[in-house]
PDB file of C-alpha atoms in Angstrom:
ATOM      1  CA  MET P   1     164.039  66.747 176.894  1.00  0.00           C
ATOM      2  CA  PRO P   2     162.236  63.790 175.232  1.00  0.00           C
ATOM      3  CA  ARG P   3     164.648  61.330 173.619  1.00  0.00           C
ATOM      4  CA  ASP P   4     163.331  61.967 170.074  1.00  0.00           C
ATOM      5  CA  ALA P   5     163.791  65.726 170.472  1.00  0.00           C
ATOM      6  CA  PHE P   6     167.266  65.193 171.908  1.00  0.00           C
ATOM      7  CA  ASN P   7     168.268  62.969 169.004  1.00  0.00           C
ATOM      8  CA  LEU P   8     166.916  65.520 166.526  1.00  0.00           C
ATOM      9  CA  ALA P   9     168.856  68.321 168.182  1.00  0.00           C
ATOM     10  CA  MET P  10     172.039  66.286 168.076  1.00  0.00           C
ATOM     11  CA  THR P  11     171.692  65.672 164.346  1.00  0.00           C
ATOM     12  CA  GLN P  12     171.025  69.307 163.370  1.00  0.00           C
ATOM     13  CA  PRO P  13     173.956  70.914 161.488  1.00  0.00           C
ATOM     14  CA  PRO P  14     175.726  73.706 163.402  1.00  0.00           C
ATOM     15  CA  LEU P  15     174.685  77.235 162.524  1.00  0.00           C
ATOM     16  CA  ARG P  16     176.940  78.767 159.893  1.00  0.00           C
ATOM     17  CA  LYS P  17     178.654  81.973 160.906  1.00  0.00           C
ATOM     18  CA  LYS P  18     177.735  85.169 159.097  1.00  0.00           C
ATOM     19  CA  VAL P  19     180.191  87.591 157.552  1.00  0.00           C
ATOM     20  CA  LEU P  20     179.415  91.104 156.306  1.00  0.00           C
ATOM     21  CA  PHE P  21     181.635  92.417 153.491  1.00  0.00           C
ATOM     22  CA  ILE P  22     181.620  96.217 153.281  1.00  0.00           C
ATOM     23  CA  CYS P  23     182.370  97.238 149.697  1.00  0.00           C
ATOM     24  CA  GLY P  24     182.995 100.604 148.046  1.00  0.00           C
ATOM     25  CA  SER P  25     184.370 101.288 144.590  1.00  0.00           C
ATOM     26  CA  LEU P  26     184.115  98.581 141.929  1.00  0.00           C
ATOM     27  CA  ASN P  27     187.694  97.493 142.701  1.00  0.00           C
ATOM     28  CA  GLN P  28     186.873  97.208 146.398  1.00  0.00           C
ATOM     29  CA  THR P  29     183.693  95.295 145.581  1.00  0.00           C
ATOM     30  CA  THR P  30     185.404  92.758 143.313  1.00  0.00           C
ATOM     31  CA  GLN P  31     188.067  92.285 145.954  1.00  0.00           C
ATOM     32  CA  MET P  32     185.498  91.629 148.679  1.00  0.00           C
ATOM     33  CA  HIS P  33     183.872  89.042 146.396  1.00  0.00           C
ATOM     34  CA  LYS P  34     187.205  87.298 145.838  1.00  0.00           C
ATOM     35  CA  VAL P  35     187.877  87.181 149.578  1.00  0.00           C
ATOM     36  CA  ALA P  36     184.396  85.736 150.154  1.00  0.00           C
ATOM     37  CA  GLN P  37     185.045  82.995 147.609  1.00  0.00           C
ATOM     38  CA  GLU P  38     187.934  81.780 149.788  1.00  0.00           C
ATOM     39  CA  LEU P  39     185.567  81.384 152.766  1.00  0.00           C
ATOM     40  CA  PRO P  40     183.039  78.783 151.557  1.00  0.00           C
ATOM     41  CA  ASP P  41     182.067  77.616 155.056  1.00  0.00           C
ATOM     42  CA  LEU P  42     180.612  81.008 156.016  1.00  0.00           C
ATOM     43  CA  ASP P  43     177.410  82.786 155.030  1.00  0.00           C
ATOM     44  CA  HIS P  44     178.274  85.882 152.981  1.00  0.00           C
ATOM     45  CA  TYR P  45     176.429  89.192 152.966  1.00  0.00           C
ATOM     46  CA  PHE P  46     177.505  92.342 151.112  1.00  0.00           C
ATOM     47  CA  THR P  47     176.721  96.006 151.434  1.00  0.00           C
ATOM     48  CA  PRO P  48     177.799  99.105 149.524  1.00  0.00           C
ATOM     49  CA  PHE P  49     179.864 101.449 151.664  1.00  0.00           C
ATOM     50  CA  TYR P  50     177.781 103.379 154.195  1.00  0.00           C
ATOM     51  CA  VAL P  51     178.218 106.013 156.893  1.00  0.00           C
ATOM     52  CA  ASP P  52     176.397 107.634 159.818  1.00  0.00           C
ATOM     53  CA  GLY P  53     175.694 111.120 161.121  1.00  0.00           C
ATOM     54  CA  THR P  54     176.614 114.194 159.098  1.00  0.00           C
ATOM     55  CA  PHE P  55     177.957 112.212 156.146  1.00  0.00           C
ATOM     56  CA  GLU P  56     174.726 110.257 155.900  1.00  0.00           C
ATOM     57  CA  GLN P  57     172.736 113.493 155.868  1.00  0.00           C
ATOM     58  CA  MET P  58     175.027 114.846 153.158  1.00  0.00           C
ATOM     59  CA  ARG P  59     174.559 111.642 151.157  1.00  0.00           C
ATOM     60  CA  LYS P  60     170.784 111.984 151.362  1.00  0.00           C
ATOM     61  CA  MET P  61     171.147 115.553 150.075  1.00  0.00           C
ATOM     62  CA  HIS P  62     173.207 114.218 147.092  1.00  0.00           C
ATOM     63  CA  LEU P  63     176.313 116.063 148.286  1.00  0.00           C
ATOM     64  CA  MET P  64     178.512 112.926 148.223  1.00  0.00           C
ATOM     65  CA  GLU P  65     178.041 111.950 144.586  1.00  0.00           C
ATOM     66  CA  TYR P  66     181.779 112.125 143.851  1.00  0.00           C
ATOM     67  CA  THR P  67     182.684 109.601 146.543  1.00  0.00           C
ATOM     68  CA  ILE P  68     182.093 105.864 147.013  1.00  0.00           C
ATOM     69  CA  LEU P  69     178.842 106.826 148.753  1.00  0.00           C
ATOM     70  CA  GLY P  70     177.170 107.831 145.515  1.00  0.00           C
ATOM     71  CA  GLY P  71     177.390 108.465 141.812  1.00  0.00           C
ATOM     72  CA  GLU P  72     179.188 106.093 139.480  1.00  0.00           C
ATOM     73  CA  HIS P  73     180.961 104.232 142.293  1.00  0.00           C
ATOM     74  CA  LEU P  74     177.708 103.258 143.986  1.00  0.00           C
ATOM     75  CA  ARG P  75     176.024 102.376 140.701  1.00  0.00           C
ATOM     76  CA  ARG P  76     178.843 100.113 139.511  1.00  0.00           C
ATOM     77  CA  SER P  77     179.267  98.427 142.879  1.00  0.00           C
ATOM     78  CA  THR P  78     175.555  97.691 143.238  1.00  0.00           C
ATOM     79  CA  GLN P  79     175.366  96.457 139.639  1.00  0.00           C
ATOM     80  CA  TYR P  80     178.236  94.047 140.270  1.00  0.00           C
ATOM     81  CA  LEU P  81     176.591  92.634 143.400  1.00  0.00           C
ATOM     82  CA  ASN P  82     173.320  92.132 141.553  1.00  0.00           C
ATOM     83  CA  ASP P  83     174.956  90.662 138.436  1.00  0.00           C
ATOM     84  CA  HIS P  84     176.747  88.047 140.563  1.00  0.00           C
ATOM     85  CA  GLN P  85     173.612  87.320 142.603  1.00  0.00           C
ATOM     86  CA  LEU P  86     175.345  88.155 145.873  1.00  0.00           C
ATOM     87  CA  THR P  87     173.213  88.640 148.979  1.00  0.00           C
ATOM     88  CA  ILE P  88     172.934  92.344 149.800  1.00  0.00           C
ATOM     89  CA  ASP P  89     172.238  93.474 153.364  1.00  0.00           C
ATOM     90  CA  TYR P  90     172.346  97.241 152.997  1.00  0.00           C
ATOM     91  CA  ARG P  91     173.996  98.888 156.022  1.00  0.00           C
ATOM     92  CA  GLY P  92     174.306  95.447 157.646  1.00  0.00           C
ATOM     93  CA  SER P  93     170.929  95.939 159.265  1.00  0.00           C
ATOM     94  CA  SER P  94     169.346  92.491 158.896  1.00  0.00           C
ATOM     95  CA  ASN P  95     171.744  90.242 160.845  1.00  0.00           C
ATOM     96  CA  GLN P  96     174.079  89.975 163.791  1.00  0.00           C
ATOM     97  CA  TYR P  97     177.463  89.305 162.208  1.00  0.00           C
ATOM     98  CA  ASP P  98     180.284  87.149 163.516  1.00  0.00           C
ATOM     99  CA  LEU P  99     182.848  88.974 161.378  1.00  0.00           C
ATOM    100  CA  ILE P 100     183.097  92.240 159.438  1.00  0.00           C
ATOM    101  CA  VAL P 101     185.447  92.445 156.451  1.00  0.00           C
ATOM    102  CA  ARG P 102     186.198  96.035 155.449  1.00  0.00           C
ATOM    103  CA  SER P 103     187.755  97.489 152.333  1.00  0.00           C
ATOM    104  CA  GLY P 104     188.385 100.827 154.054  1.00  0.00           C
ATOM    105  CA  ASP P 105     188.422 102.422 157.497  1.00  0.00           C
ATOM    106  CA  ILE P 106     188.320 106.160 156.837  1.00  0.00           C
ATOM    107  CA  SER P 107     184.839 106.106 158.381  1.00  0.00           C
ATOM    108  CA  ILE P 108     183.576 103.277 160.623  1.00  0.00           C
ATOM    109  CA  PRO P 109     179.761 102.862 160.805  1.00  0.00           C
ATOM    110  CA  LYS P 110     178.419 102.759 164.365  1.00  0.00           C
ATOM    111  CA  ASN P 111     176.913  99.288 164.044  1.00  0.00           C
ATOM    112  CA  THR P 112     180.325  97.780 163.226  1.00  0.00           C
ATOM    113  CA  ARG P 113     182.566  99.622 165.686  1.00  0.00           C
ATOM    114  CA  GLY P 114     184.409  97.385 168.092  1.00  0.00           C
ATOM    115  CA  ARG P 115     183.209  94.262 166.295  1.00  0.00           C
ATOM    116  CA  ARG P 116     185.473  91.416 165.283  1.00  0.00           C
ATOM    117  CA  SER P 117     186.774  92.561 161.914  1.00  0.00           C
ATOM    118  CA  VAL P 118     189.449  92.338 159.243  1.00  0.00           C
ATOM    119  CA  LEU P 119     190.651  95.299 157.170  1.00  0.00           C
ATOM    120  CA  VAL P 120     191.836  94.496 153.631  1.00  0.00           C
ATOM    121  CA  GLN P 121     194.044  96.887 151.670  1.00  0.00           C
ATOM    122  CA  GLU P 122     192.533  97.632 148.269  1.00  0.00           C
ATOM    123  CA  GLY P 123     195.300  99.486 146.483  1.00  0.00           C
ATOM    124  CA  MET P 124     197.688 102.399 146.575  1.00  0.00           C
ATOM    125  CA  THR P 125     197.509 104.928 149.388  1.00  0.00           C
ATOM    126  CA  ASP P 126     197.910 108.669 149.001  1.00  0.00           C
ATOM    127  CA  PRO P 127     201.213 110.290 149.999  1.00  0.00           C
ATOM    128  CA  SER P 128     201.618 111.781 153.442  1.00  0.00           C
ATOM    129  CA  ASN P 129     200.714 115.427 153.831  1.00  0.00           C
ATOM    130  CA  LEU P 130     200.152 117.964 156.596  1.00  0.00           C
ATOM    131  CA  ARG P 131     196.652 116.679 157.299  1.00  0.00           C
ATOM    132  CA  PHE P 132     197.999 113.151 157.668  1.00  0.00           C
ATOM    133  CA  LEU P 133     200.628 114.314 160.159  1.00  0.00           C
ATOM    134  CA  LEU P 134     198.007 116.162 162.212  1.00  0.00           C
ATOM    135  CA  ILE P 135     195.938 112.970 162.327  1.00  0.00           C
ATOM    136  CA  LYS P 136     198.866 110.677 163.121  1.00  0.00           C
ATOM    137  CA  TYR P 137     200.394 112.721 165.932  1.00  0.00           C
ATOM    138  CA  PHE P 138     197.548 114.806 167.336  1.00  0.00           C
ATOM    139  CA  ARG P 139     194.284 113.202 166.119  1.00  0.00           C
ATOM    140  CA  ALA P 140     193.431 116.799 165.292  1.00  0.00           C
ATOM    141  CA  LEU P 141     191.403 116.065 162.148  1.00  0.00           C
ATOM    142  CA  PRO P 142     189.000 113.324 161.020  1.00  0.00           C
ATOM    143  CA  ARG P 143     190.721 110.523 159.095  1.00  0.00           C
ATOM    144  CA  TRP P 144     188.765 111.203 155.914  1.00  0.00           C
ATOM    145  CA  SER P 145     190.437 114.608 155.579  1.00  0.00           C
ATOM    146  CA  ALA P 146     193.725 112.881 154.656  1.00  0.00           C
ATOM    147  CA  SER P 147     191.987 110.453 152.293  1.00  0.00           C
ATOM    148  CA  THR P 148     193.740 107.082 151.928  1.00  0.00           C
ATOM    149  CA  ALA P 149     196.978 108.439 153.447  1.00  0.00           C
ATOM    150  CA  ALA P 150     195.327 107.649 156.812  1.00  0.00           C
ATOM    151  CA  PHE P 151     194.349 104.106 155.792  1.00  0.00           C
ATOM    152  CA  GLY P 152     194.651 101.740 158.753  1.00  0.00           C
ATOM    153  CA  LEU P 153     194.795 104.423 161.447  1.00  0.00           C
ATOM    154  CA  SER P 154     191.342 103.645 162.874  1.00  0.00           C
ATOM    155  CA  ASP P 155     192.812 100.617 164.722  1.00  0.00           C
ATOM    156  CA  ASP P 156     189.220  99.299 164.668  1.00  0.00           C
ATOM    157  CA  TYR P 157     190.088  95.817 163.371  1.00  0.00           C
ATOM    158  CA  ASP P 158     191.657  92.593 164.602  1.00  0.00           C
ATOM    159  CA  LYS P 159     193.838  91.987 161.554  1.00  0.00           C
ATOM    160  CA  PHE P 160     194.976  94.166 158.656  1.00  0.00           C
ATOM    161  CA  CYS P 161     195.740  92.312 155.396  1.00  0.00           C
ATOM    162  CA  VAL P 162     198.269  94.250 153.306  1.00  0.00           C
ATOM    163  CA  ALA P 163     199.552  93.851 149.767  1.00  0.00           C
ATOM    164  CA  SER P 164     203.313  93.502 150.231  1.00  0.00           C
ATOM    165  CA  GLU P 165     206.225  93.609 152.662  1.00  0.00           C
ATOM    166  CA  GLY P 166     206.859  97.137 151.427  1.00  0.00           C
ATOM    167  CA  TYR P 167     203.379  98.201 152.449  1.00  0.00           C
ATOM    168  CA  ARG P 168     203.804  96.466 155.799  1.00  0.00           C
ATOM    169  CA  ASP P 169     206.807  98.689 156.486  1.00  0.00           C
ATOM    170  CA  LEU P 170     204.950 101.775 155.240  1.00  0.00           C
ATOM    171  CA  PHE P 171     201.893 101.174 157.429  1.00  0.00           C
ATOM    172  CA  ILE P 172     204.056 100.551 160.491  1.00  0.00           C
ATOM    173  CA  GLU P 173     205.866 103.813 159.776  1.00  0.00           C
ATOM    174  CA  ASN P 174     202.465 105.502 159.513  1.00  0.00           C
ATOM    175  CA  GLY P 175     201.492 104.291 162.975  1.00  0.00           C
ATOM    176  CA  VAL P 176     199.720 100.952 162.481  1.00  0.00           C
ATOM    177  CA  LEU P 177     200.422  98.327 165.173  1.00  0.00           C
ATOM    178  CA  PRO P 178     202.848  95.733 163.697  1.00  0.00           C
ATOM    179  CA  GLU P 179     201.160  92.795 165.438  1.00  0.00           C
ATOM    180  CA  LYS P 180     197.916  93.457 163.574  1.00  0.00           C
ATOM    181  CA  ILE P 181     199.437  93.373 160.074  1.00  0.00           C
ATOM    182  CA  VAL P 182     199.445  90.244 157.903  1.00  0.00           C
ATOM    183  CA  VAL P 183     201.093  90.314 154.453  1.00  0.00           C
ATOM    184  CA  THR P 184     198.657  88.489 152.173  1.00  0.00           C
ATOM    185  CA  GLY P 185     198.976  90.085 148.760  1.00  0.00           C
ATOM    186  CA  ASN P 186     195.971  91.569 147.002  1.00  0.00           C
ATOM    187  CA  PRO P 187     193.360  89.399 145.213  1.00  0.00           C
ATOM    188  CA  ASN P 188     192.895  91.932 142.421  1.00  0.00           C
ATOM    189  CA  PHE P 189     196.559  91.567 141.399  1.00  0.00           C
ATOM    190  CA  ASP P 190     196.954  87.803 141.639  1.00  0.00           C
ATOM    191  CA  ASN P 191     196.624  87.224 137.883  1.00  0.00           C
ATOM    192  CA  CYS P 192     197.446  90.303 135.823  1.00  0.00           C
ATOM    193  CA  LYS P 193     198.335  88.200 132.767  1.00  0.00           C
ATOM    194  CA  LYS P 194     194.624  87.607 132.195  1.00  0.00           C
ATOM    195  CA  TYR P 195     194.308  91.216 131.013  1.00  0.00           C
ATOM    196  CA  PHE P 196     196.184  90.342 127.824  1.00  0.00           C
ATOM    197  CA  GLN P 197     193.061  88.429 126.747  1.00  0.00           C
ATOM    198  CA  ASN P 198     190.893  91.368 125.698  1.00  0.00           C
ATOM    199  CA  ASP P 199     189.089  92.869 122.737  1.00  0.00           C
ATOM    200  CA  PHE P 200     190.265  96.463 123.197  1.00  0.00           C
ATOM    201  CA  PRO P 201     190.934  97.559 119.602  1.00  0.00           C
ATOM    202  CA  HIS P 202     194.163  99.573 120.067  1.00  0.00           C
ATOM    203  CA  ARG P 203     197.795  98.513 120.570  1.00  0.00           C
ATOM    204  CA  GLY P 204     201.155 100.159 121.207  1.00  0.00           C
ATOM    205  CA  TYR P 205     199.950 103.533 122.500  1.00  0.00           C
ATOM    206  CA  VAL P 206     200.663 105.794 125.448  1.00  0.00           C
ATOM    207  CA  LEU P 207     197.934 105.440 128.084  1.00  0.00           C
ATOM    208  CA  ALA P 208     197.171 108.270 130.495  1.00  0.00           C
ATOM    209  CA  CYS P 209     194.962 107.352 133.467  1.00  0.00           C
ATOM    210  CA  THR P 210     193.578 110.447 135.148  1.00  0.00           C
ATOM    211  CA  SER P 211     192.473 110.982 138.738  1.00  0.00           C
ATOM    212  CA  ASP P 212     189.440 112.345 140.577  1.00  0.00           C
ATOM    213  CA  MET P 213     191.510 114.664 142.756  1.00  0.00           C
ATOM    214  CA  ARG P 214     189.469 117.719 141.840  1.00  0.00           C
ATOM    215  CA  GLU P 215     186.167 115.950 142.375  1.00  0.00           C
ATOM    216  CA  THR P 216     187.301 114.996 145.884  1.00  0.00           C
ATOM    217  CA  MET P 217     188.351 118.558 146.754  1.00  0.00           C
ATOM    218  CA  ARG P 218     192.098 118.237 146.184  1.00  0.00           C
ATOM    219  CA  TYR P 219     194.224 120.391 143.915  1.00  0.00           C
ATOM    220  CA  GLU P 220     195.460 119.181 140.549  1.00  0.00           C
ATOM    221  CA  ASN P 221     196.950 121.123 137.652  1.00  0.00           C
ATOM    222  CA  ARG P 222     195.289 119.104 134.894  1.00  0.00           C
ATOM    223  CA  PRO P 223     196.619 121.167 131.935  1.00  0.00           C
ATOM    224  CA  LYS P 224     200.144 120.546 133.233  1.00  0.00           C
ATOM    225  CA  PHE P 225     199.474 116.799 133.419  1.00  0.00           C
ATOM    226  CA  ILE P 226     198.091 116.708 129.866  1.00  0.00           C
ATOM    227  CA  LYS P 227     201.046 118.659 128.491  1.00  0.00           C
ATOM    228  CA  ARG P 228     203.429 116.225 130.194  1.00  0.00           C
ATOM    229  CA  CYS P 229     201.606 113.334 128.531  1.00  0.00           C
ATOM    230  CA  VAL P 230     202.044 114.969 125.123  1.00  0.00           C
ATOM    231  CA  GLU P 231     205.751 115.501 125.811  1.00  0.00           C
ATOM    232  CA  ILE P 232     206.312 111.883 126.869  1.00  0.00           C
ATOM    233  CA  ALA P 233     204.316 110.520 123.928  1.00  0.00           C
ATOM    234  CA  ALA P 234     206.540 112.401 121.473  1.00  0.00           C
ATOM    235  CA  GLY P 235     204.141 111.932 118.577  1.00  0.00           C
ATOM    236  CA  ARG P 236     202.791 108.507 119.563  1.00  0.00           C
ATOM    237  CA  GLN P 237     199.053 107.934 119.925  1.00  0.00           C
ATOM    238  CA  ILE P 238     197.744 108.967 123.353  1.00  0.00           C
ATOM    239  CA  ILE P 239     194.684 107.410 124.957  1.00  0.00           C
ATOM    240  CA  PHE P 240     193.189 109.016 128.040  1.00  0.00           C
ATOM    241  CA  LYS P 241     191.240 106.740 130.404  1.00  0.00           C
ATOM    242  CA  LEU P 242     189.182 109.011 132.650  1.00  0.00           C
ATOM    243  CA  HIS P 243     188.641 108.148 136.272  1.00  0.00           C
ATOM    244  CA  PRO P 244     185.034 106.897 136.679  1.00  0.00           C
ATOM    245  CA  ASN P 245     184.400 109.637 139.220  1.00  0.00           C
ATOM    246  CA  GLU P 246     185.414 112.505 136.937  1.00  0.00           C
ATOM    247  CA  LEU P 247     183.370 115.252 135.365  1.00  0.00           C
ATOM    248  CA  VAL P 248     183.566 113.925 131.832  1.00  0.00           C
ATOM    249  CA  GLU P 249     182.612 117.125 130.027  1.00  0.00           C
ATOM    250  CA  ARG P 250     185.260 119.219 131.769  1.00  0.00           C
ATOM    251  CA  ALA P 251     187.999 116.589 131.356  1.00  0.00           C
ATOM    252  CA  THR P 252     187.166 116.053 127.685  1.00  0.00           C
ATOM    253  CA  LYS P 253     187.287 119.777 126.932  1.00  0.00           C
ATOM    254  CA  GLU P 254     190.726 120.086 128.541  1.00  0.00           C
ATOM    255  CA  ILE P 255     192.152 117.094 126.690  1.00  0.00           C
ATOM    256  CA  ASN P 256     190.848 118.330 123.338  1.00  0.00           C
ATOM    257  CA  GLU P 257     192.481 121.698 123.999  1.00  0.00           C
ATOM    258  CA  TYR P 258     195.902 120.537 125.159  1.00  0.00           C
ATOM    259  CA  ALA P 259     196.204 117.154 123.411  1.00  0.00           C
ATOM    260  CA  PRO P 260     194.246 117.358 120.157  1.00  0.00           C
ATOM    261  CA  GLY P 261     193.983 113.997 118.449  1.00  0.00           C
ATOM    262  CA  ALA P 262     194.086 112.019 121.685  1.00  0.00           C
ATOM    263  CA  LEU P 263     191.446 109.334 122.176  1.00  0.00           C
ATOM    264  CA  ILE P 264     189.278 109.552 125.300  1.00  0.00           C
ATOM    265  CA  TYR P 265     187.538 106.709 127.143  1.00  0.00           C
ATOM    266  CA  TRP P 266     185.425 107.205 130.256  1.00  0.00           C
ATOM    267  CA  SER P 267     184.408 103.560 130.620  1.00  0.00           C
ATOM    268  CA  GLY P 268     185.986 100.162 130.068  1.00  0.00           C
ATOM    269  CA  SER P 269     188.709  98.214 131.851  1.00  0.00           C
ATOM    270  CA  ALA P 270     191.788 100.298 132.642  1.00  0.00           C
ATOM    271  CA  GLU P 271     193.745  97.086 133.232  1.00  0.00           C
ATOM    272  CA  GLU P 272     192.986  95.771 129.737  1.00  0.00           C
ATOM    273  CA  MET P 273     194.027  99.127 128.279  1.00  0.00           C
ATOM    274  CA  ILE P 274     197.260  98.852 130.265  1.00  0.00           C
ATOM    275  CA  ALA P 275     197.881  95.367 128.846  1.00  0.00           C
ATOM    276  CA  ASN P 276     197.762  96.769 125.305  1.00  0.00           C
ATOM    277  CA  CYS P 277     199.790  99.942 125.888  1.00  0.00           C
ATOM    278  CA  ASP P 278     203.541 100.510 125.694  1.00  0.00           C
ATOM    279  CA  THR P 279     203.658 103.279 128.292  1.00  0.00           C
ATOM    280  CA  LEU P 280     201.463 104.263 131.255  1.00  0.00           C
ATOM    281  CA  ILE P 281     201.287 107.797 132.635  1.00  0.00           C
ATOM    282  CA  THR P 282     199.395 108.480 135.856  1.00  0.00           C
ATOM    283  CA  ARG P 283     199.824 110.059 139.268  1.00  0.00           C
ATOM    284  CA  TYR P 284     199.131 108.207 142.538  1.00  0.00           C
ATOM    285  CA  SER P 285     196.917 105.444 141.205  1.00  0.00           C
ATOM    286  CA  THR P 286     196.527 101.751 141.919  1.00  0.00           C
ATOM    287  CA  VAL P 287     196.653 101.058 138.168  1.00  0.00           C
ATOM    288  CA  VAL P 288     200.458 101.362 138.313  1.00  0.00           C
ATOM    289  CA  PHE P 289     200.566  97.982 140.050  1.00  0.00           C
ATOM    290  CA  ALA P 290     199.042  96.255 137.018  1.00  0.00           C
ATOM    291  CA  ALA P 291     201.482  98.108 134.761  1.00  0.00           C
ATOM    292  CA  SER P 292     204.383  97.109 137.011  1.00  0.00           C
ATOM    293  CA  ALA P 293     203.321  93.454 137.009  1.00  0.00           C
ATOM    294  CA  LEU P 294     203.043  93.479 133.196  1.00  0.00           C
ATOM    295  CA  GLY P 295     206.429  95.128 132.678  1.00  0.00           C
ATOM    296  CA  LYS P 296     205.200  98.392 131.150  1.00  0.00           C
ATOM    297  CA  GLU P 297     207.113 101.646 131.004  1.00  0.00           C
ATOM    298  CA  ILE P 298     205.658 103.799 133.799  1.00  0.00           C
ATOM    299  CA  TYR P 299     205.629 107.520 134.521  1.00  0.00           C
ATOM    300  CA  SER P 300     203.985 108.384 137.838  1.00  0.00           C
ATOM    301  CA  ASP P 301     204.438 110.460 140.983  1.00  0.00           C
ATOM    302  CA  LEU P 302     205.860 107.385 142.699  1.00  0.00           C
ATOM    303  CA  ASP P 303     209.605 106.751 142.693  1.00  0.00           C
ATOM    304  CA  PRO P 304     210.363 103.606 140.598  1.00  0.00           C
ATOM    305  CA  ASN P 305     212.231 101.936 143.461  1.00  0.00           C
ATOM    306  CA  GLU P 306     209.346 102.662 145.818  1.00  0.00           C
ATOM    307  CA  LEU P 307     206.911 101.250 143.272  1.00  0.00           C
ATOM    308  CA  ARG P 308     208.846  97.984 143.084  1.00  0.00           C
ATOM    309  CA  ARG P 309     208.921  97.802 146.892  1.00  0.00           C
ATOM    310  CA  LEU P 310     205.175  98.342 147.252  1.00  0.00           C
ATOM    311  CA  THR P 311     203.931  96.230 144.326  1.00  0.00           C
ATOM    312  CA  PRO P 312     201.597  93.488 145.646  1.00  0.00           C
ATOM    313  CA  MET P 313     202.853  89.927 145.882  1.00  0.00           C
TER     314      MET P 313
END
């Protein structure tokens, strides 16, 4: 090599390594952004959640609109990436990546399987059920059939960042290899006090955060839930914050029937609404962690002692 060329080569900066962040819901997307901000020496690329095979065909046929593959989840995630001028590489198709950072592992795209990767817990996981047990012990069903109860069971990652010591114990009990787990906390819950600074116009109410169980093909007795909210409120103002994935018209009709006078919001920050409420009512929802951090009265399907054990650092 000529001396000038050699000298030039020696002075070139080393190539920066590339990381692909696989997002999902808005919460997963904001979390991936926060993780990326802690890795300034790497080149960051982001993609909405994506799948292969049958699920991809179903997505193209608009049969996955009530999941993170479509509908409001996809719209909000993509809008966030664009608003923050983050580099989007849809489906991770434009680069060879040195690291994959996932916000979920219910389905692993083919072009990321077996790659060096980190799995990051986003929030609360669903309770164990029969489908989870069939997956854990017999691998008899696909992981997605147990929803987030099977989170971490792909084993297709080098490290698994979890929210708390309580979750570390839970994931080990579920079958995750202990040596892969690192307790890191959760970026979305590092500063819950900031939610007190908001312009939401109401104060001192009972907040009911609903779920998208029915939209994701799980059973829920919604009238029973609404009636329980009315009972707990005991005459206080109730505000219902609908899950962004819900069928708004159906949910609104039910609330107006069983809780007349309640206020209904289908958009806005649930965390800011929690900051202004006295009491939160929900089921299995990550929003309880914000309520727990802010010292709110909580009614949920989770035992209070278990909630304290699982709450992120």
